Coordinates of C-alpha atoms in Angstrom, one line a residue:
M1 CA 241.8 124.0 -17.9
R2 CA 238.3 123.4 -19.6
K3 CA 238.6 122.8 -24.1
N4 CA 235.5 124.7 -25.3
M5 CA 233.9 123.4 -28.5
V6 CA 233.6 127.0 -30.0
N7 CA 236.1 129.0 -31.7
S8 CA 237.2 132.6 -29.9
T9 CA 235.0 134.6 -32.4
E10 CA 231.8 132.6 -31.2
L11 CA 233.0 133.0 -27.7
D12 CA 232.9 136.5 -27.2
E13 CA 229.4 136.3 -29.3
S14 CA 228.3 134.4 -26.3
I15 CA 229.9 136.1 -23.6
A16 CA 228.6 139.6 -25.3
Q17 CA 225.4 137.7 -25.3
F18 CA 225.5 136.8 -21.7
D19 CA 226.0 140.2 -20.4
D20 CA 223.4 141.6 -22.4
S21 CA 220.7 139.2 -20.8
K22 CA 222.3 139.9 -17.7
G23 CA 222.5 136.6 -16.3
S24 CA 220.7 134.4 -19.2
D25 CA 220.9 130.8 -18.8
F26 CA 223.0 130.8 -22.1
G27 CA 225.9 128.4 -21.9
V28 CA 228.7 127.3 -24.6
D29 CA 230.1 123.9 -22.7
I30 CA 229.0 122.3 -19.7
G31 CA 233.1 121.5 -19.2
L32 CA 232.3 118.7 -16.3
E33 CA 231.0 115.1 -16.8
C34 CA 230.0 115.6 -20.3
A35 CA 233.1 117.7 -21.2
G36 CA 234.0 116.7 -25.6
K37 CA 230.7 116.9 -26.4
E38 CA 229.0 119.8 -28.4
L39 CA 225.9 121.9 -27.6
N40 CA 223.2 121.8 -30.5
D41 CA 220.8 124.8 -31.4
F42 CA 218.0 122.9 -30.0
W43 CA 218.9 124.0 -26.3
Q44 CA 220.5 127.1 -27.4
P45 CA 219.8 130.7 -28.7
G46 CA 220.9 131.7 -31.9
E47 CA 221.8 129.9 -35.5
N48 CA 224.6 127.9 -36.9
Q49 CA 225.7 126.6 -33.8
P50 CA 227.4 123.3 -33.8
T51 CA 225.8 119.8 -34.0
N52 CA 225.9 117.3 -31.3
K53 CA 227.3 113.9 -33.1
S54 CA 225.9 111.8 -30.5
G55 CA 221.9 112.3 -31.6
S56 CA 219.9 115.5 -31.4
Y57 CA 216.9 116.2 -29.1
E58 CA 214.7 116.0 -32.1
E59 CA 215.3 112.4 -32.8
K60 CA 215.2 111.5 -28.8
L61 CA 211.7 113.4 -28.7
F62 CA 210.7 111.8 -32.0
K63 CA 211.8 108.2 -30.4
S64 CA 210.0 108.9 -27.2
G65 CA 206.6 110.1 -28.9
V66 CA 206.2 113.4 -27.3
V67 CA 206.8 115.7 -30.0
S68 CA 205.5 114.9 -33.5
E69 CA 206.9 116.4 -36.7
E70 CA 204.5 118.6 -37.2
Q71 CA 204.8 120.3 -33.9
M72 CA 208.5 120.0 -34.2
E73 CA 208.3 121.9 -37.3
Q74 CA 205.8 124.7 -36.1
A75 CA 208.0 125.3 -33.6
R76 CA 211.5 125.5 -35.7
S77 CA 209.0 128.2 -37.5
I78 CA 208.8 130.1 -34.5
H79 CA 212.2 129.7 -33.3
S80 CA 213.2 131.0 -36.6
K81 CA 211.5 134.5 -36.1
T82 CA 212.7 134.7 -32.5
P83 CA 216.1 133.3 -32.5
R84 CA 216.8 134.8 -29.1
K85 CA 214.7 132.2 -27.5
R86 CA 215.6 128.7 -27.2
L87 CA 213.7 125.9 -29.3
G88 CA 213.0 123.9 -25.8
Q89 CA 211.3 126.9 -24.7
V90 CA 209.0 127.5 -27.7
L91 CA 207.8 124.2 -27.3
L92 CA 207.0 124.5 -23.5
E93 CA 205.1 127.7 -24.4
M94 CA 203.4 125.6 -27.1
G95 CA 202.1 123.2 -24.7
V96 CA 203.5 120.1 -26.6
V97 CA 206.3 119.1 -24.1
K98 CA 206.7 119.3 -20.6
E99 CA 209.6 120.6 -18.6
A100 CA 210.5 117.0 -17.0
D101 CA 210.4 115.2 -20.4
L102 CA 213.0 118.2 -22.4
L103 CA 214.7 117.6 -19.4
A104 CA 215.2 114.3 -19.3
C105 CA 216.1 114.4 -22.8
L106 CA 218.9 117.2 -22.6
A107 CA 220.2 115.1 -19.7
E108 CA 220.2 111.7 -22.1
Q109 CA 221.8 114.0 -24.3
Y110 CA 225.1 114.8 -22.5
D111 CA 225.5 111.9 -20.3
L112 CA 224.0 113.4 -17.2
P113 CA 221.8 111.9 -14.3
F114 CA 218.3 112.9 -14.8
I115 CA 216.2 113.2 -11.1
R116 CA 213.3 114.2 -9.2
L117 CA 214.2 115.6 -6.4
D118 CA 212.6 115.0 -2.6
R119 CA 213.2 116.4 0.2
E120 CA 215.2 113.4 2.0
M121 CA 217.8 113.9 -0.5
I122 CA 218.9 117.2 0.7
E123 CA 222.2 117.0 3.2
P124 CA 222.0 120.7 4.9
A125 CA 226.0 120.7 4.7
A126 CA 225.7 121.0 1.0
F127 CA 222.3 123.1 1.0
S128 CA 223.9 125.7 3.2
K129 CA 226.7 126.3 0.4
L130 CA 224.4 128.7 -1.5
D131 CA 222.1 131.6 -0.2
K132 CA 218.5 131.1 -1.3
S133 CA 218.4 134.2 -3.1
F134 CA 220.8 133.0 -5.7
M135 CA 219.1 129.5 -5.9
E136 CA 215.4 130.6 -6.5
S137 CA 216.9 133.2 -8.9
H138 CA 218.9 130.7 -11.0
K139 CA 216.9 127.5 -10.4
V140 CA 220.0 125.7 -9.0
M141 CA 220.4 123.6 -5.5
P142 CA 223.3 121.9 -3.9
V143 CA 222.2 119.1 -2.6
G144 CA 225.2 116.4 -1.3
L145 CA 229.1 116.1 -1.4
E146 CA 230.2 113.0 -3.6
N147 CA 234.0 112.3 -3.7
N148 CA 234.8 116.0 -2.7
R149 CA 232.3 117.3 -5.2
L150 CA 229.1 119.4 -4.6
V151 CA 226.4 117.6 -5.9
V152 CA 224.2 120.3 -7.6
V153 CA 221.2 120.2 -9.3
T154 CA 220.2 122.7 -12.4
T155 CA 217.5 122.9 -14.9
D156 CA 220.2 124.0 -17.5
P157 CA 223.3 122.0 -17.3
T158 CA 224.6 124.0 -20.3
N159 CA 224.9 127.1 -18.5
V160 CA 228.8 127.4 -18.4
F161 CA 229.1 130.5 -16.6
L162 CA 226.4 130.1 -13.9
L163 CA 227.9 126.6 -12.9
D164 CA 231.7 128.6 -12.9
E165 CA 230.1 131.4 -10.1
I166 CA 228.6 127.8 -8.1
R167 CA 232.0 126.8 -8.0
R168 CA 234.0 130.0 -7.2
K169 CA 231.0 130.3 -4.5
A170 CA 231.2 127.1 -3.0
G171 CA 235.3 126.7 -3.6
M172 CA 234.7 123.0 -4.6
E173 CA 234.6 121.1 -8.1
L174 CA 231.0 120.3 -8.9
S175 CA 228.9 117.2 -9.7
V176 CA 226.1 118.4 -11.9
K177 CA 222.4 117.0 -12.3
V178 CA 219.4 118.0 -14.2
C179 CA 216.2 118.2 -12.5
P180 CA 212.9 120.4 -13.0
S181 CA 212.5 123.6 -11.8
E182 CA 209.4 122.6 -10.2
D183 CA 210.9 120.1 -7.5
I184 CA 213.5 123.0 -7.1
K185 CA 210.8 125.5 -6.3
K186 CA 209.3 122.9 -3.9
I187 CA 211.8 121.7 -2.0
L188 CA 213.3 125.5 -1.8
S189 CA 209.9 126.4 -0.2
S190 CA 209.7 123.6 2.4
L191 CA 213.0 124.3 3.4
T192 CA 213.1 127.8 3.7
E193 CA 210.3 128.8 6.1
S194 CA 210.6 132.4 7.6
T195 CA 211.5 132.1 11.5
T196 CA 209.7 135.0 11.9
D197 CA 208.1 134.5 15.5
F198 CA 204.8 136.2 15.7
Q199 CA 204.7 136.7 19.9
V200 CA 200.9 136.5 19.8
D201 CA 199.9 136.8 23.7
E202 CA 202.1 140.0 23.9
I203 CA 200.5 141.5 20.7
I204 CA 196.8 140.9 22.4
Q205 CA 198.1 141.9 26.0
N206 CA 199.3 145.2 24.6
I207 CA 196.3 146.5 22.6
E208 CA 195.0 149.4 24.4
A209 CA 192.1 151.7 22.9
E210 CA 194.6 154.5 21.2
D211 CA 195.8 151.7 19.0
V212 CA 192.4 151.2 17.7
E213 CA 192.9 154.0 15.0
V214 CA 192.0 153.5 11.4
V215 CA 194.5 155.7 9.4
D216 CA 194.7 156.4 5.9
D217 CA 196.7 153.6 4.3
V218 CA 199.1 153.5 1.1
E219 CA 197.4 150.3 -0.8
E220 CA 200.0 148.2 -3.0
D221 CA 199.3 145.6 -5.2
I222 CA 201.2 143.4 -3.2
A223 CA 201.9 143.5 0.4
D224 CA 205.3 141.8 2.0
L225 CA 203.8 140.4 5.4
E226 CA 207.0 139.7 6.7
K227 CA 208.6 143.1 6.3
S228 CA 205.5 144.9 8.2
A229 CA 206.4 142.7 11.2
A230 CA 207.1 145.4 13.2
E231 CA 204.3 147.7 12.9
S232 CA 201.5 148.1 15.1
P233 CA 199.8 145.3 17.3
I234 CA 196.8 145.4 14.9
I235 CA 198.6 145.3 11.7
K236 CA 200.9 142.5 13.6
F237 CA 198.1 140.3 14.2
V238 CA 196.1 140.1 11.1
N239 CA 199.8 139.5 9.6
Y240 CA 199.9 136.7 12.1
L241 CA 196.1 135.5 11.0
I242 CA 197.5 135.0 7.5
Y243 CA 201.1 133.9 7.8
N244 CA 200.0 131.2 9.8
A245 CA 197.0 130.2 7.7
V246 CA 199.7 130.2 4.7
K247 CA 201.9 128.1 6.5
D248 CA 199.4 125.5 8.1
G249 CA 198.4 124.7 4.5
A250 CA 195.0 126.5 5.1
S251 CA 192.4 126.9 2.3
D252 CA 190.3 129.9 4.6
I253 CA 190.3 131.7 7.5
H254 CA 187.1 132.2 9.6
I255 CA 186.7 135.4 12.1
E256 CA 183.8 134.9 13.6
P257 CA 182.2 137.5 16.4
G258 CA 180.3 136.2 19.2
D259 CA 178.7 137.2 22.3
K260 CA 182.0 139.1 24.3
K261 CA 183.9 137.0 22.3
L262 CA 185.6 136.4 19.2
R263 CA 186.4 133.0 17.3
I264 CA 188.9 132.3 14.2
R265 CA 189.3 128.9 12.7
Y266 CA 191.3 127.9 9.7
R267 CA 190.0 125.5 7.5
V268 CA 192.8 122.7 6.7
D269 CA 192.2 119.8 4.5
G270 CA 188.4 120.4 4.3
V271 CA 187.9 120.3 7.9
L272 CA 187.6 123.5 10.4
F273 CA 189.6 124.0 13.4
E274 CA 190.2 126.3 15.8
S275 CA 193.2 128.6 15.7
V276 CA 193.3 131.5 18.4
N277 CA 190.4 133.4 20.4
P278 CA 191.4 136.6 21.2
P279 CA 189.4 139.4 23.1
H280 CA 186.3 140.5 21.8
N281 CA 187.3 144.3 21.7
M282 CA 189.9 143.3 19.2
H283 CA 187.1 142.5 16.3
A284 CA 186.6 145.9 15.4
P285 CA 190.0 146.8 14.5
V286 CA 190.6 143.5 12.9
V287 CA 188.0 143.8 10.5
S288 CA 188.9 147.5 9.9
R289 CA 192.5 146.4 8.7
I290 CA 191.1 143.6 6.8
K291 CA 189.1 146.4 4.8
I292 CA 191.8 148.8 4.3
M293 CA 194.0 145.9 3.0
A294 CA 191.1 144.9 0.6
N295 CA 190.3 148.6 -0.3
L296 CA 186.6 148.3 0.8
D297 CA 184.4 150.7 2.7
I298 CA 185.4 150.8 6.3
A299 CA 182.6 152.8 7.4
E300 CA 179.9 150.5 5.9
R301 CA 178.9 147.9 8.5
R302 CA 175.5 146.9 7.4
L303 CA 175.8 145.3 3.6
P304 CA 178.2 142.5 2.6
Q305 CA 181.2 143.5 0.9
D306 CA 183.5 141.2 -1.2
G307 CA 187.1 142.5 -2.2
R308 CA 190.4 141.0 -2.8
I309 CA 194.3 140.7 -1.2
R310 CA 197.4 139.9 -2.2
V311 CA 200.3 139.4 -0.4
V312 CA 203.8 137.7 -0.8
I313 CA 205.2 135.0 1.5
H314 CA 208.2 133.5 1.1
R315 CA 208.7 135.0 -2.4
R316 CA 205.0 133.0 -2.8
N317 CA 202.3 135.5 -4.7
I318 CA 199.1 134.5 -2.2
D319 CA 195.8 135.8 -3.8
M320 CA 193.2 136.0 -1.3
R321 CA 189.2 136.9 -1.7
I322 CA 187.4 138.6 1.3
S323 CA 183.8 138.5 2.3
I324 CA 182.5 140.4 5.1
L325 CA 178.4 139.6 5.9
P326 CA 177.0 141.8 8.8
T327 CA 175.7 138.9 11.8
S328 CA 173.7 140.1 15.0
Y329 CA 177.2 139.9 16.9
G330 CA 179.1 141.8 14.6
E331 CA 180.7 142.0 10.7
K332 CA 181.8 138.1 9.8
V333 CA 184.8 138.1 7.7
V334 CA 186.1 135.1 5.6
I335 CA 189.0 135.0 3.4
R336 CA 189.5 132.2 0.8
I337 CA 193.3 131.6 -0.1
L338 CA 194.3 130.9 -3.1
D339 CA 197.6 129.5 -3.5
M340 CA 199.0 129.2 -7.3
G341 CA 200.5 125.8 -6.6
S342 CA 196.8 124.5 -7.1
A343 CA 196.6 125.9 -10.7
N344 CA 199.8 124.0 -11.8
M345 CA 198.4 120.9 -11.0
N346 CA 198.4 118.0 -14.2
L347 CA 195.8 115.7 -14.5
P348 CA 197.6 112.7 -13.3
D349 CA 198.2 114.3 -10.0
L350 CA 194.5 114.6 -8.7
G351 CA 194.2 111.0 -8.1
M352 CA 192.1 109.7 -10.2
D353 CA 191.8 106.0 -11.4
P354 CA 193.8 105.0 -14.4
D355 CA 190.6 103.8 -16.3
N356 CA 188.7 107.0 -15.7
L357 CA 192.0 109.3 -16.1
A358 CA 192.0 107.7 -19.4
I359 CA 188.6 108.4 -20.3
M360 CA 189.2 112.3 -18.7
E361 CA 191.9 112.7 -21.2
H362 CA 190.0 111.0 -24.7
Q363 CA 187.2 113.7 -23.5
I364 CA 189.5 116.5 -23.4
N365 CA 190.4 116.0 -27.0
Q366 CA 187.0 115.5 -28.2
P367 CA 186.0 118.8 -30.8
H368 CA 183.2 120.0 -29.3
G369 CA 180.7 118.9 -26.5
I370 CA 180.1 119.9 -23.0
I371 CA 182.5 118.7 -20.0
L372 CA 180.5 119.3 -16.5
V373 CA 182.3 119.1 -13.2
T374 CA 180.4 118.7 -10.3
G375 CA 180.7 119.2 -6.4
P376 CA 179.6 121.5 -3.7
T377 CA 181.9 124.0 -2.9
G378 CA 186.1 123.6 -2.2
S379 CA 185.5 120.5 -3.7
G380 CA 188.4 121.2 -6.3
K381 CA 186.4 121.6 -9.7
S382 CA 188.4 124.8 -11.0
T383 CA 191.7 122.9 -10.2
T384 CA 190.3 120.3 -12.1
L385 CA 189.0 122.5 -15.0
Y386 CA 192.7 124.2 -14.6
A387 CA 194.5 121.3 -15.2
A388 CA 192.7 120.0 -18.3
I389 CA 192.7 123.2 -19.9
R390 CA 197.1 123.3 -19.0
T391 CA 196.8 119.7 -21.2
M392 CA 195.6 121.8 -24.4
D393 CA 197.9 123.4 -26.9
M394 CA 197.6 126.6 -26.0
Q395 CA 199.7 128.1 -29.1
R396 CA 197.2 126.4 -31.6
L397 CA 194.0 126.7 -30.1
N398 CA 191.9 129.8 -28.6
I399 CA 191.0 129.0 -25.0
S400 CA 188.7 132.1 -23.6
T401 CA 187.4 131.2 -19.8
V402 CA 184.4 133.4 -18.2
E403 CA 184.7 133.4 -14.0
D404 CA 183.3 134.6 -11.0
P405 CA 186.2 135.2 -9.7
V406 CA 189.2 134.9 -11.8
E407 CA 190.8 132.6 -9.2
Y408 CA 194.1 131.8 -10.7
Q409 CA 195.9 133.8 -13.7
I410 CA 197.1 131.3 -16.5
D411 CA 199.3 132.3 -19.4
G412 CA 198.0 131.5 -22.9
I413 CA 194.0 131.9 -22.0
S414 CA 192.2 134.7 -22.4
Q415 CA 190.2 134.9 -18.9
V416 CA 187.2 137.3 -18.4
Q417 CA 186.3 138.3 -14.9
V418 CA 182.2 138.5 -14.1
H419 CA 180.8 141.7 -13.0
A420 CA 177.2 141.5 -12.1
K421 CA 176.7 145.2 -10.8
I422 CA 177.8 146.6 -14.2
G423 CA 175.8 143.5 -16.5
M424 CA 178.9 141.8 -17.4
S425 CA 177.2 138.5 -16.5
F426 CA 177.8 134.7 -17.2
S427 CA 175.4 134.9 -20.0
A428 CA 176.5 138.3 -21.2
A429 CA 180.2 137.7 -21.2
L430 CA 179.2 134.0 -23.1
R431 CA 177.7 136.0 -26.0
S432 CA 180.5 138.3 -26.4
L433 CA 183.2 135.0 -26.5
L434 CA 180.9 133.4 -28.9
R435 CA 182.4 136.5 -31.1
Q436 CA 185.8 135.9 -30.7
D437 CA 186.0 132.7 -32.6
P438 CA 187.4 130.5 -29.4
D439 CA 187.5 126.6 -29.7
I440 CA 187.6 126.0 -25.9
I441 CA 185.5 128.1 -23.8
M442 CA 185.0 127.3 -19.9
V443 CA 182.1 129.0 -18.1
G444 CA 182.7 129.1 -14.3
E445 CA 179.2 127.8 -13.1
I446 CA 175.9 127.5 -14.8
R447 CA 173.7 129.4 -12.7
D448 CA 170.9 130.0 -14.4
Q449 CA 169.0 129.0 -17.5
E450 CA 170.3 131.9 -20.3
T451 CA 173.8 130.9 -19.2
A452 CA 173.1 127.3 -19.8
R453 CA 171.5 127.7 -22.8
I454 CA 174.4 129.2 -24.5
A455 CA 176.6 126.9 -22.8
V456 CA 174.5 124.3 -24.9
Q457 CA 174.3 126.4 -28.1
A458 CA 178.5 126.4 -28.3
S459 CA 178.9 123.1 -28.1
L460 CA 176.5 122.3 -30.7
T461 CA 178.1 124.9 -32.9
G462 CA 181.5 123.1 -32.9
H463 CA 182.9 124.2 -29.4
L464 CA 184.1 122.3 -26.6
V465 CA 182.7 123.7 -23.3
F466 CA 183.9 123.0 -19.4
S467 CA 181.9 124.1 -17.1
T468 CA 180.7 123.3 -13.3
L469 CA 177.7 122.5 -11.4
H470 CA 176.4 122.5 -8.0
T471 CA 175.4 118.6 -7.5
N472 CA 175.6 115.6 -5.2
D473 CA 176.9 113.5 -8.1
A474 CA 177.0 112.7 -11.9
P475 CA 173.8 111.6 -12.7
S476 CA 172.3 114.5 -10.9
S477 CA 173.8 117.0 -13.1
I478 CA 171.5 116.1 -15.7
T479 CA 168.3 116.5 -14.0
R480 CA 169.5 119.8 -12.8
L481 CA 169.7 120.8 -16.4
I482 CA 166.4 119.5 -17.0
N483 CA 165.4 121.4 -14.2
I484 CA 167.0 124.5 -15.2
G485 CA 164.8 124.6 -18.3
I486 CA 167.2 123.3 -21.3
E487 CA 165.3 120.4 -22.7
P488 CA 166.0 116.7 -22.5
Y489 CA 167.0 116.1 -26.4
L490 CA 169.5 119.3 -26.4
I491 CA 171.1 118.1 -23.0
A492 CA 171.6 114.4 -24.9
A493 CA 172.8 116.1 -28.1
S494 CA 175.3 118.2 -26.3
T495 CA 176.6 116.5 -23.1
N496 CA 180.0 114.5 -23.7
A497 CA 180.5 114.0 -19.5
V498 CA 180.1 114.6 -16.2
L499 CA 182.8 114.5 -13.8
A500 CA 181.2 114.7 -10.1
Q501 CA 184.2 115.0 -7.2
R502 CA 185.1 115.0 -3.6
L503 CA 188.1 116.2 -1.5
V504 CA 189.3 113.5 1.3
R505 CA 192.1 113.8 3.8
R506 CA 194.7 111.8 2.7
M507 CA 196.6 109.4 5.3
C508 CA 199.6 110.7 7.1
Q509 CA 202.0 108.5 5.2
H510 CA 204.5 109.1 8.2
C511 CA 202.6 107.7 10.9
K512 CA 199.7 105.5 9.3
Q513 CA 200.0 102.0 11.4
L514 CA 197.8 98.6 10.9
Y515 CA 195.0 99.3 14.0
H516 CA 192.9 97.1 15.7
V517 CA 189.3 97.5 14.3
E518 CA 186.7 97.0 17.8
A519 CA 184.4 94.0 17.7
E520 CA 181.5 96.3 17.1
E521 CA 182.9 97.6 13.9
V522 CA 184.2 94.2 12.1
G523 CA 180.7 94.2 10.8
F524 CA 180.2 97.1 9.3
V525 CA 183.8 97.1 8.1
E526 CA 183.3 93.3 6.3
M527 CA 179.7 95.0 4.7
Y528 CA 182.0 97.2 2.4
G529 CA 184.4 94.6 1.9
F530 CA 187.1 95.1 3.8
N531 CA 189.6 93.0 5.8
A532 CA 189.4 94.4 9.1
D533 CA 192.9 92.9 9.8
N534 CA 194.5 94.7 6.8
L535 CA 193.3 98.8 7.5
Y536 CA 195.7 101.7 8.5
K537 CA 194.9 104.7 10.5
G538 CA 197.3 107.7 11.2
Q539 CA 198.2 107.8 14.2
G540 CA 199.4 111.4 14.5
C541 CA 202.9 112.9 14.5
E542 CA 204.4 116.2 14.2
K543 CA 204.4 116.4 10.2
C544 CA 200.3 116.3 10.2
R545 CA 199.8 118.4 13.6
F546 CA 198.8 115.2 15.1
T547 CA 195.8 114.8 13.1
G548 CA 196.5 111.7 11.7
F549 CA 196.3 113.7 8.0
Q550 CA 198.1 115.3 6.1
G551 CA 197.0 116.7 2.2
R552 CA 194.4 115.9 0.4
V553 CA 193.2 113.3 -2.4
G554 CA 190.4 113.2 -5.0
I555 CA 187.5 110.8 -5.6
H556 CA 185.5 111.0 -8.6
E557 CA 182.3 109.4 -10.4
L558 CA 182.7 109.8 -14.0
L559 CA 179.6 109.3 -15.9
T560 CA 180.1 109.3 -19.9
I561 CA 176.9 110.1 -22.4
D562 CA 177.1 107.3 -25.2
D563 CA 174.3 106.7 -27.6
S564 CA 172.2 104.2 -24.9
Y565 CA 172.4 107.4 -22.6
R566 CA 171.4 110.1 -25.0
D567 CA 167.9 107.9 -25.5
I568 CA 167.7 107.6 -21.7
I569 CA 168.1 111.2 -21.2
T570 CA 165.9 112.5 -24.1
N571 CA 162.8 110.8 -21.9
S572 CA 163.8 112.9 -19.2
P573 CA 164.3 110.4 -16.4
T574 CA 164.4 111.3 -12.9
V575 CA 167.6 111.4 -10.8
T576 CA 167.1 108.1 -9.0
E577 CA 166.3 106.1 -12.6
L578 CA 169.1 107.8 -14.0
R579 CA 171.4 107.2 -10.9
R580 CA 170.0 103.2 -10.7
L581 CA 170.7 103.2 -14.3
C582 CA 174.1 104.4 -14.4
K583 CA 175.4 101.8 -11.8
E584 CA 173.7 98.7 -13.6
R585 CA 175.8 99.7 -16.6
G586 CA 178.9 99.6 -13.9
M587 CA 179.5 103.6 -13.1
V588 CA 182.0 104.1 -10.6
T589 CA 180.2 105.9 -7.6
L590 CA 181.9 108.4 -5.3
R591 CA 182.0 105.8 -2.7
D592 CA 183.3 102.9 -4.7
D593 CA 186.3 105.2 -5.6
G594 CA 186.9 106.4 -2.3
F595 CA 186.7 102.6 -0.9
R596 CA 189.5 102.1 -3.5
K597 CA 191.7 104.5 -2.3
V598 CA 190.9 103.1 1.3
Q599 CA 192.6 99.7 0.1
A600 CA 195.3 101.6 -1.4
G601 CA 196.1 103.1 2.6
L602 CA 195.4 106.5 0.9
T603 CA 192.9 107.9 3.3
T604 CA 190.2 105.8 5.7
I605 CA 187.0 104.7 5.8
D606 CA 185.3 107.4 8.0
E607 CA 186.9 110.0 5.4
V608 CA 185.0 108.4 2.6
M609 CA 182.0 108.0 4.5
R610 CA 181.9 111.3 5.5
V611 CA 182.0 113.4 2.4
T612 CA 179.7 110.7 0.4
E613 CA 177.0 110.5 3.0
C614 CA 174.5 112.2 1.0
T615 CA 175.7 110.9 -2.5
V616 CA 174.5 107.1 -2.1

């Protein structure tokens, strides 16, 4: 029998609160490895809870330097007004702590192991003890067996009710470890992929003329692809295309009509490859189905159309942007897939060099000025801006964005969608935002002189402005602003930093091996300072679809504008002059940063040359 550390009245109140919240994560006593220790009011809701005598969370967070005394006092003030919220939850919402840091302190408080979960750590025999929906809803996962105990990772080891339920379901005693929810979610997503089998050949063979029929469709905000797998062949085929693209990690789907042929390609890790070539007579019904899903005009085939679709795959919300363009052979469709996982990335996850990361973090904390992120479409600019915003104190700052379109929804900030047809342009939205008392402004893209001028004025009047430009490298951004029509002295006074970036394919870590450099390539390799006997290459395996690459990593070029650069910019230099001066002053170029990642075994020389050839 477990010994409770609260009296019967407190226990009755706790149970009543648990019932009211219908499965909330409130707990009274962990009762396992940490039996005999009390909970404190830092992690629990309510007031007058017992204090843990082994040291409070506050002390641990102070010692680690994660939370300042001022931040903790502000959190306590908010917590006193919302007692049903935990203090830890308040700190998370304020953005002053990360979940991993908070849970590490919680684990230390109760003498429990804190781990970062990896797929290789999961034992199938343990994983099968609980069903997927239970693990997802309660943020728990059985990962192994130790000494006749089921090892369970959880985000809340204080939830005695949940642990009792797991013990009952598994029929075993438990050994509890603490783990961030993002790790659990990631592993669940990778281990529970649907076994839905789309018989593409059969679908294509069964397409008849009577199957090509446009009917009224009831539109919902979110469509569950898996539930519609048993419907008509065209619907099944479109669902297959989307489902398979998400499963393969594609960023875009291209549906391209030709002369009596139809080609469908996926862009995976920045490179297009053919997926399937269905009969040409499927083109019209496939496009019609996509238009229905995106609530577009089916009858209009002469003008471009843009739309949006939201779907659910493996309980993940996926947003898709639809672009339809009339061509000589019919309408071409490009579907851009936006996974919310990209919006949740932090700056350290972007692959920045430690020096660049430290400088970027310093620039983000400046009170005013402009920070530009440059690169072509698909180079990760928006992801970098979102990562920068996520580091900020959203509780204290008024953060607003103007985007076209709003790609990812982020709690705690105001996001404005551009609608050019009704006059809601970047410049119009930006002018309105400046009357909303903002601290931080993100402009999706500086496209014209008016938007650029307002952004410069905002930075000079005490606002920190983030934005993007389409230029090949960092120095080109300065001359681009001059060409737009902004006076050089205003650019010099307002610009803090410019970050140029590209994405290169990451070498598959499962199949990379040292490879023999051919004799005719040795001179080229050594010219760039590499040891020809110490280069790796992905050989190709099932995990990387036999491409030798899996995922992508960023390469960066960071130009910080100091006083000497401001003097140079005021004289309106050409891009060639400015690029030469930047290199002379030690700026690490995109290619240099890429070669560093080659030496670290993250990518290949060919990949770096492919994305940087126009920047040198």
